[in-house]
Every structure is written in C-alpha cells, then in structure tokens.
Amino acid sequence: MLAEHTTFHVGGAAKRFVRVTSQEELIDVVRDADDRGEPILLLGGGSNMLVPDAGFDGTVMQVATRGITAEVSSCGGAMVRVQAGENWDEFVGFAVSQEWVGVETLSGIPGAVGATPIQNVGAYGADVAATISAVRTWDRQQRRIRTFPAIDCQFGYRTSVFKRHPGRWCILDVSFQFKLGDLSAPIAYAELARALGVDVGQRVGIAQVREAVLAIRRSKGMVLDEADYDTWSGGSFFTNPLLSEEEAATLPPEAPRFPAGERIKTSAAWLIQHSGFSKGYGNRRAGLSTKHVLALTNRGSASADDLVALAREVRDGVEARWGIRLEPEVNILGTAL
Ligand SMILES: Cc1cc2nc3c(=O)[nH]c(=O)nc-3n(C[C@H](O)[C@H](O)[C@H](O)COP(=O)(O)OP(=O)(O)OC[C@H]3O[C@@H](n4cnc5c(N)ncnc54)[C@H](O)[C@@H]3O)c2cc1C
C-alpha cells in the first residue's frame, strides 16, 4: 500500500512498485513505462503528496539513488552534487557539519533532495533556490538528459518550471554552490531571531541555527514523528496567498503582510484561524494539527477522501469569509481540490 510510503499515511496500492538505486535504472524504468504508455509516479519521501484511496494505476518508482560529491576550494566555496534519493535533512546536517552555508534554516524538512527544487522548498526566511546551481533531469518528452542551470529553473515562491509542468522531468541530481564558513546568512525570520536571542539581520553559528529551527519545527509538529499524529501530514497544506494591493487592502490591519515582489503575501494560517477553524478542528479521522492550523492531519484512520473533504471545507470557509481562495501546496493525486 502506498500509505506506507507517504507521510499522510494514506493511499491505496500501486499496480507496480519499483525502487531504483541508480540513475541508469531510473531512466530505464521511466523509458520502459513511457514506451508502454503506462502512467508513472515518482516518489521521494512521500511528504508532499496525497495519494487516493484507490491507489495508482501504473508504476510508482521510489527514487533511492545515493551519493554526494563535492569540490571544495577556499576561494570558490563548495560545489556539491547530490543524488535525488538522498534524504534532505541528512544532507542538511552533513552540509552544516562541513561548514557549507545556506541550507541551515531548511533543517527538518522531510523528503528527498530530488523533490526540493520542484516546489522550491523554503522555511524560516530562506528557500533552496538560493543555493541550487543546477538540476540534472531526464526529459520524458525529448527522451534525453537535460541540465537546467538555476536561471532556467524559474524558481518562485513554492514553484519552479518542474512544478509548472508536472511529470515532464525526472530529477536525477541537484547541484549546490555553498559559501564556506561557520556563520549563517543574516537571520531573516523574526520568530527564528527571537528563538536565537538575536535581532533580524544578525548572523549566528550555522549549527546553532539548525538546532533552533529543529526545536521550533518540533513544537509545531513539523518534524516527522511516527508517534505524533500532528505530523501525519504533508506539512503546510496550502500556500500563503500572494495578493494584489487592492486585495490586501480588504484585510484588517492586523492581518500579516509581507512584501513579495509586485504582490503582497499574507498568511494562510492567519486566514484559516480567522475563518472559524482552530487548532485540532475536524473529526476523529482527519483534522487540523493541534499545533498548527495550516497542517491537515490524519488522526490515525483517515482516508484520502476524508482529508480532501476537510481541505475543501477549510478552503471554502476561508473563501466565504475573506474572498480569498487558498491553493494547495500538497500534490493531490487523482482529483482536483
Ligand atoms: C511535517 C512536514 C513538514 C514540511 N515542511 C516543509 C517546509 O517547511 N517547507 C517546504 O517547502 N515543504 C515542507 N514540507 C513539504 C515536503 O516535505 C517538501 O515538499 C519535500 O521537498 C517533498 O519531498 P518528497 O521527497 O517527500 O517528495 P514526494 O512527496 O515524494 O513528491 C512530491 C512531488 O515531487 C515529485 N517527485 C519526487 N521526486 C522526484 C524526482 N526525483 N523527480 C521528479 N519528480 C519527483 C512527485 O512525483 C510529487 O509530484 C513538509 C512536509 C511535512 C510532512
């Protein structure tokens, strides 16, 4: 059952399940499925997908390729290539231990390295796009390996060219360029600065940043823990809405507002909380996390349908109250929200 491979712990069976440990094998499996016209689903850590109860009528391929290669020089920094199947948080821990600067605030995000460019994962004032130099892929349409320099990845807030064209490119490995040092980038996130006892804009040791981020995340159920249903989720279920100035003006002054280019970003969690949904809202099967309203969680016996129904209820409640339609951050398979 795919429920064993997703952090929601839901999802029916796959017609075929394959675990690949080399890039050659990955490409062979994809090419073969494409030749036969069989649908294929790539799976990393299953932490950003809601798989239907009916499962997946095709090949599910778990990417378990491993390997990290690095060229380090005092003037150029560290150029690091990481196989798609490496665990993201283990890699962050390794980067911090090597004094490679730039991903420490992304500690504790579940899943595999290969999925991080897709939605340009981010947390605590940083996103992965800031350190990615290139993404190597198998292009299923052109049937060749294609490397995207960072500039061609079209990174934006929780998006990229890979997210905009789902399934076209299989990510083989990701290259990063890190500065060397033991001090973090300036802390950009007020809650993190408070936890570290510094002002926004100050620098702190990267190991200290990693520990502080992990502690904050644990307090919100944002670090996976089998024993805690609050973490049986896909993380933040919705993205933070990007509003025009006119739209933002309809919100009360106390609603959070952050500049985001031409747009203004508000907080999906704030909107949910101010639409009548509090922590723990839901039923015995599916509910909002008791620690964080933005995470929809499986309380132990939820089906995918239960979670989709809850997501619709929250989205519609926010829209009825504020006229803002929340968009899912989680990849929902088999149905539109
Ligand atoms: C508790 C929790 C906390 C989270 N916190 C954050 C956070 O702070 N910030 C954040 O941005 N996200 C967060 N997330 C979401 C999630 O962890 C990230 O999006 C992560 O990058 C998903 O990785 P994964 O390997 O689990 O991807 P999966 O869920 O396995 O896959 C996600 C999508 O990517 C595709 N995919 C996977 N691997 C490949 C590949 N090699 N090539 C092509 N396509 C591929 C899949 O087909 C699917 O469409 C959180 C999730 C949870 C459960």
Coordinates of C-alpha atoms and ligand atoms in Angstrom, one line a residue:
M1 CA 0.0 0.0 0.0
L2 CA 1.3 3.5 -0.8
A3 CA 0.1 4.6 2.7
E4 CA 3.4 3.0 3.9
H5 CA 5.3 5.5 1.8
T6 CA 3.5 8.7 2.4
T7 CA 3.7 11.0 5.4
F8 CA -0.1 11.3 5.4
H9 CA -0.1 7.5 5.8
V10 CA -2.9 7.3 3.2
G11 CA -3.0 5.9 -0.3
G12 CA -4.1 2.6 -1.9
A13 CA -1.9 0.1 -3.8
A14 CA 0.2 0.7 -6.9
K15 CA -0.2 -1.5 -9.9
R16 CA 3.6 -1.9 -9.8
F17 CA 6.1 -0.6 -7.3
V18 CA 9.8 -0.2 -8.1
R19 CA 12.7 1.1 -6.0
V20 CA 15.6 2.3 -8.1
T21 CA 19.1 2.8 -6.7
S22 CA 20.9 4.1 -9.8
Q23 CA 20.3 6.8 -12.4
E24 CA 20.5 4.3 -15.2
E25 CA 17.9 2.1 -13.6
L26 CA 15.7 5.2 -13.1
I27 CA 15.9 6.2 -16.7
D28 CA 15.3 2.6 -17.9
V29 CA 12.1 2.2 -15.8
V30 CA 10.8 5.6 -17.0
R31 CA 11.6 4.9 -20.6
D32 CA 10.0 1.4 -20.4
A33 CA 6.8 2.8 -18.8
D34 CA 6.6 5.6 -21.4
D35 CA 7.1 3.1 -24.2
R36 CA 4.2 1.1 -22.9
G37 CA 2.1 4.2 -22.3
E38 CA 1.8 3.3 -18.6
P39 CA 1.4 6.2 -16.1
I40 CA 4.4 6.7 -13.8
L41 CA 4.7 8.4 -10.5
L42 CA 8.0 9.3 -8.9
L43 CA 8.2 9.1 -5.2
G44 CA 10.8 10.6 -2.9
G45 CA 9.8 10.7 0.8
G46 CA 6.0 10.9 0.0
S47 CA 5.9 14.1 2.2
N48 CA 4.2 16.3 -0.3
M49 CA 1.5 14.1 -1.8
L50 CA -1.9 13.0 -1.1
V51 CA -2.5 9.6 -2.8
P52 CA -6.1 8.5 -3.4
D53 CA -7.6 5.5 -1.6
A54 CA -7.8 3.8 -5.0
G55 CA -4.1 3.9 -5.3
F56 CA -2.1 4.4 -8.5
D57 CA -2.9 2.5 -11.7
G58 CA 0.6 2.4 -13.0
T59 CA 4.2 2.3 -11.9
V60 CA 5.3 4.0 -8.8
M61 CA 9.0 4.5 -8.7
Q62 CA 10.7 5.2 -5.4
V63 CA 13.9 7.1 -6.1
A64 CA 16.6 5.7 -3.8
T65 CA 19.7 6.9 -5.6
R66 CA 22.5 7.8 -3.2
G67 CA 25.7 9.8 -3.4
I68 CA 27.2 13.2 -2.6
T69 CA 30.3 14.5 -4.5
A70 CA 31.9 17.8 -3.5
E71 CA 34.7 20.0 -4.9
V72 CA 35.7 22.4 -2.1
S73 CA 38.1 25.4 -2.5
S74 CA 38.7 28.3 -0.2
C75 CA 38.0 30.8 -3.0
G76 CA 35.2 29.1 -4.9
G77 CA 33.4 27.6 -1.9
A78 CA 31.8 24.1 -2.2
M79 CA 30.3 22.8 -5.4
V80 CA 28.2 19.8 -4.4
R81 CA 26.3 17.3 -6.5
V82 CA 23.7 15.3 -4.6
Q83 CA 21.7 12.3 -6.0
A84 CA 17.9 12.7 -6.0
G85 CA 17.3 9.9 -3.5
E86 CA 19.5 11.3 -0.7
N87 CA 17.4 12.3 2.4
W88 CA 17.2 16.1 2.5
D89 CA 17.5 16.6 6.2
E90 CA 20.5 14.2 6.5
F91 CA 22.1 16.2 3.7
V92 CA 21.4 19.5 5.6
G93 CA 23.0 18.0 8.7
F94 CA 26.1 17.0 6.6
A95 CA 26.3 20.5 5.0
V96 CA 26.3 22.1 8.4
S97 CA 29.0 19.7 9.7
Q98 CA 31.1 20.6 6.6
E99 CA 30.5 24.4 7.2
W100 CA 28.7 24.8 4.0
V101 CA 26.5 27.8 4.5
G102 CA 23.0 28.4 3.1
V103 CA 20.6 25.5 3.9
E104 CA 20.7 25.5 7.7
T105 CA 17.3 27.2 8.0
L106 CA 15.9 24.4 5.8
S107 CA 16.6 21.8 8.6
G108 CA 13.9 19.3 9.4
I109 CA 12.0 19.4 6.0
P110 CA 11.1 15.8 5.2
G111 CA 11.7 14.1 1.9
A112 CA 14.4 13.6 -0.7
V113 CA 16.8 16.0 -2.2
G114 CA 15.3 15.4 -5.7
A115 CA 12.0 16.9 -4.7
T116 CA 13.4 20.1 -3.2
P117 CA 13.7 22.1 -6.5
I118 CA 10.1 21.1 -7.5
Q119 CA 8.3 23.4 -5.1
N120 CA 11.5 25.3 -4.2
V121 CA 11.2 24.3 -0.6
G122 CA 11.5 27.0 1.9
A123 CA 11.3 27.8 5.6
Y124 CA 12.3 30.5 8.1
G125 CA 13.2 33.1 5.5
A126 CA 15.2 31.1 3.0
D127 CA 14.5 28.8 0.1
V128 CA 16.5 26.1 -1.6
A129 CA 16.8 28.1 -4.9
A130 CA 19.3 30.4 -3.2
T131 CA 22.0 27.6 -3.2
I132 CA 21.0 25.5 -6.2
S133 CA 23.3 25.9 -9.1
A134 CA 21.8 23.3 -11.5
V135 CA 19.3 20.5 -11.7
R136 CA 20.0 17.4 -13.9
T137 CA 16.9 15.7 -15.3
W138 CA 15.6 13.0 -17.6
D139 CA 13.3 14.8 -20.1
R140 CA 10.5 12.4 -20.8
Q141 CA 9.3 14.4 -23.8
Q142 CA 12.6 14.8 -25.6
R143 CA 14.0 11.5 -24.2
R144 CA 17.3 12.9 -23.2
I145 CA 19.2 14.1 -20.2
R146 CA 18.8 17.8 -19.8
T147 CA 20.5 20.0 -17.3
F148 CA 18.8 23.2 -16.0
P149 CA 21.1 25.9 -14.8
A150 CA 19.4 27.7 -11.8
I151 CA 18.4 30.6 -14.0
D152 CA 16.3 28.2 -16.2
C153 CA 14.5 26.6 -13.2
Q154 CA 12.1 29.6 -13.0
F155 CA 12.1 29.4 -9.2
G156 CA 9.5 31.4 -7.4
Y157 CA 7.6 31.1 -4.1
R158 CA 6.9 27.4 -3.8
T159 CA 7.2 26.9 -7.5
S160 CA 9.6 26.2 -10.4
V161 CA 9.5 25.1 -14.0
F162 CA 9.3 21.5 -12.7
K163 CA 6.1 22.3 -10.7
R164 CA 4.5 24.1 -13.6
H165 CA 5.0 21.0 -15.9
P166 CA 4.2 18.1 -13.6
G167 CA 5.8 14.8 -14.5
R168 CA 7.8 16.0 -17.5
W169 CA 11.3 16.0 -16.0
C170 CA 12.6 13.3 -13.7
I171 CA 15.2 14.9 -11.4
L172 CA 18.4 12.8 -11.3
D173 CA 20.6 15.0 -9.2
V174 CA 20.8 18.5 -7.8
S175 CA 24.0 20.7 -7.7
F176 CA 24.5 23.3 -5.0
Q177 CA 27.0 26.0 -4.5
F178 CA 27.8 26.9 -0.9
K179 CA 29.9 29.6 0.7
L180 CA 32.2 28.2 3.4
G181 CA 32.0 29.3 6.9
D182 CA 30.5 28.7 10.3
L183 CA 28.3 31.8 10.4
S184 CA 24.7 31.7 8.9
A185 CA 23.3 34.1 6.4
P186 CA 21.6 37.0 8.2
I187 CA 18.6 35.7 10.1
A188 CA 15.6 36.9 8.1
Y189 CA 12.7 35.5 10.1
A190 CA 11.5 37.2 13.3
E191 CA 10.4 34.0 15.1
L192 CA 13.8 32.4 14.5
A193 CA 15.7 35.5 15.6
R194 CA 13.7 35.5 18.8
A195 CA 14.5 31.9 19.5
L196 CA 18.2 32.6 18.9
G197 CA 18.1 35.7 21.1
V198 CA 19.4 37.9 18.2
D199 CA 17.9 40.7 16.0
V200 CA 16.7 40.1 12.5
G201 CA 19.7 40.6 10.2
Q202 CA 22.3 39.2 12.6
R203 CA 24.4 36.2 11.9
V204 CA 24.7 33.2 14.2
G205 CA 26.6 29.9 14.0
I206 CA 25.0 27.5 11.4
A207 CA 24.9 24.6 13.9
Q208 CA 23.0 26.8 16.3
V209 CA 20.6 27.8 13.6
R210 CA 19.9 24.2 12.7
E211 CA 19.2 23.3 16.3
A212 CA 16.9 26.3 16.8
V213 CA 15.0 25.6 13.6
L214 CA 14.5 21.9 14.6
A215 CA 13.3 22.9 18.0
I216 CA 10.7 25.4 16.6
R217 CA 9.6 22.9 14.0
R218 CA 9.2 20.1 16.6
S219 CA 7.0 22.4 18.7
K220 CA 4.7 22.8 15.6
G221 CA 4.6 19.2 14.6
M222 CA 6.7 20.0 11.6
V223 CA 9.3 17.3 12.1
L224 CA 8.2 13.8 11.3
D225 CA 7.4 11.7 14.4
E226 CA 5.5 8.4 13.9
A227 CA 4.1 8.6 17.4
D228 CA 2.6 12.1 16.9
Y229 CA -0.5 12.3 14.6
D230 CA 0.1 16.0 14.2
T231 CA 3.0 15.1 11.9
W232 CA 0.9 12.7 9.8
S233 CA 0.6 15.4 7.2
G234 CA 2.0 16.9 4.1
G235 CA 3.3 19.9 6.0
S236 CA 1.6 23.2 5.1
F237 CA -1.4 22.1 3.1
F238 CA -2.0 25.5 1.4
T239 CA 0.4 28.1 0.1
N240 CA 0.4 31.6 1.5
P241 CA -1.7 33.7 -0.9
L242 CA 0.0 36.3 -3.0
L243 CA -2.4 39.3 -3.2
S244 CA -2.7 42.5 -5.2
E245 CA -2.6 45.7 -3.3
E246 CA -6.4 46.0 -3.7
E247 CA -7.0 42.5 -2.4
A248 CA -4.6 43.1 0.6
A249 CA -6.5 46.3 1.4
T250 CA -9.7 44.3 2.1
L251 CA -7.9 42.6 5.1
P252 CA -7.9 44.2 8.5
P253 CA -4.7 46.0 9.6
E254 CA -3.7 43.1 11.9
A255 CA -3.6 40.6 9.1
P256 CA 0.1 39.6 8.3
R257 CA 1.5 41.2 5.2
F258 CA 5.0 40.6 3.7
P259 CA 6.3 42.2 0.5
A260 CA 6.7 39.6 -2.3
G261 CA 7.8 41.5 -5.5
E262 CA 4.8 43.2 -7.0
R263 CA 2.5 41.2 -4.7
I264 CA 1.8 41.1 -1.0
K265 CA 2.0 37.8 0.7
T266 CA -0.4 37.1 3.6
S267 CA -0.6 34.1 5.9
A268 CA -2.8 31.2 5.0
A269 CA -2.6 30.1 8.7
W270 CA -4.0 33.5 9.8
L271 CA -6.8 33.4 7.3
I272 CA -7.8 29.9 8.4
Q273 CA -7.7 30.8 12.1
H274 CA -9.8 33.8 11.4
S275 CA -12.4 31.9 9.5
G276 CA -13.6 29.8 12.4
F277 CA -11.1 26.9 12.2
S278 CA -8.9 26.5 15.3
K279 CA -6.1 24.0 16.0
G280 CA -7.5 20.5 16.2
Y281 CA -10.6 21.3 14.1
G282 CA -12.1 18.2 12.4
N283 CA -13.2 14.8 13.4
R284 CA -11.7 11.6 14.8
R285 CA -10.2 10.6 11.4
A286 CA -9.0 13.9 9.9
G287 CA -8.3 17.2 11.5
L288 CA -6.1 20.3 11.6
S289 CA -3.0 19.7 13.6
T290 CA -3.4 20.5 17.3
K291 CA -0.2 22.6 17.0
H292 CA -0.6 24.4 13.6
V293 CA -3.8 25.1 11.7
L294 CA -2.0 25.0 8.3
A295 CA -1.3 21.3 8.5
L296 CA -4.2 18.9 7.7
T297 CA -3.5 15.6 9.5
N298 CA -4.5 12.0 9.6
R299 CA -5.5 11.2 13.2
G300 CA -4.8 7.5 12.6
S301 CA -7.6 6.2 10.5
A302 CA -8.3 8.9 7.8
S303 CA -8.8 8.1 4.2
A304 CA -7.6 10.3 1.4
D305 CA -11.3 11.2 0.8
D306 CA -11.5 12.4 4.5
L307 CA -8.5 14.7 4.0
V308 CA -9.8 16.1 0.7
A309 CA -13.2 16.8 2.3
L310 CA -11.5 18.6 5.2
A311 CA -9.3 20.6 2.7
R312 CA -12.4 21.7 0.7
E313 CA -14.2 22.7 3.9
V314 CA -11.3 24.9 5.0
R315 CA -10.7 26.4 1.6
D316 CA -14.4 27.2 1.2
G317 CA -14.7 28.6 4.7
V318 CA -11.8 31.0 4.1
E319 CA -13.2 32.0 0.7
A320 CA -16.7 32.7 2.2
R321 CA -15.1 34.8 5.0
W322 CA -12.4 36.7 3.1
G323 CA -13.0 36.2 -0.6
I324 CA -9.5 34.6 -0.9
R325 CA -9.2 31.2 -2.4
L326 CA -6.4 29.1 -0.9
E327 CA -4.4 27.0 -3.3
P328 CA -3.0 23.6 -2.2
E329 CA 0.7 23.3 -1.7
V330 CA 0.4 19.5 -1.4
N331 CA 0.2 17.5 -4.7
I332 CA -3.3 15.9 -4.6
L333 CA -3.3 12.9 -7.0
G334 CA -6.4 11.7 -8.8
T335 CA -8.7 14.6 -8.0
A336 CA -8.8 18.4 -8.2
L337 CA -9.5 20.1 -4.9
Ligands
LIG1 C1 5.9 17.5 8.5 C2 6.2 18.2 7.2 C3 6.8 19.4 7.2 C4 7.1 20.1 6.0 N1 7.7 21.3 6.0 C5 8.0 21.9 4.8 C6 8.7 23.2 4.8 O1 9.0 23.7 5.9 N2 8.9 23.8 3.6 C7 8.5 23.2 2.4 O2 8.8 23.8 1.4 N3 7.9 22.0 2.4 C8 7.7 21.3 3.6 N4 7.1 20.1 3.5 C9 6.7 19.5 2.3 C10 7.7 18.4 1.7 O3 8.5 17.9 2.7 C11 8.6 19.0 0.6 O4 7.8 19.5 -0.4 C12 9.6 18.0 0.1 O5 10.5 18.5 -0.8 C13 8.9 16.8 -0.6 O6 9.9 15.8 -0.8 P1 9.5 14.3 -1.0 O7 10.7 13.6 -1.4 O8 8.8 13.7 0.1 O9 8.5 14.4 -2.3 P2 7.3 13.5 -2.6 O10 6.1 13.8 -1.7 O11 7.7 12.1 -2.7 O12 7.0 14.0 -4.1 C14 6.5 15.3 -4.3 C15 6.3 15.6 -5.8 O13 7.5 15.6 -6.4 C16 7.6 14.5 -7.4 N5 8.9 13.9 -7.3 C17 9.5 13.4 -6.3 N6 10.8 13.0 -6.6 C18 11.0 13.4 -7.8 C19 12.1 13.3 -8.7 N7 13.3 12.8 -8.4 N8 12.0 13.8 -10.0 C20 10.8 14.4 -10.4 N9 9.7 14.5 -9.6 C21 9.8 14.0 -8.3 C22 6.5 13.6 -7.0 O14 6.0 12.8 -8.1 C23 5.4 14.5 -6.5 O15 4.7 15.1 -7.5 C24 6.7 19.4 4.8 C25 6.1 18.2 4.8 C26 5.8 17.6 6.0 C27 5.1 16.2 6.0

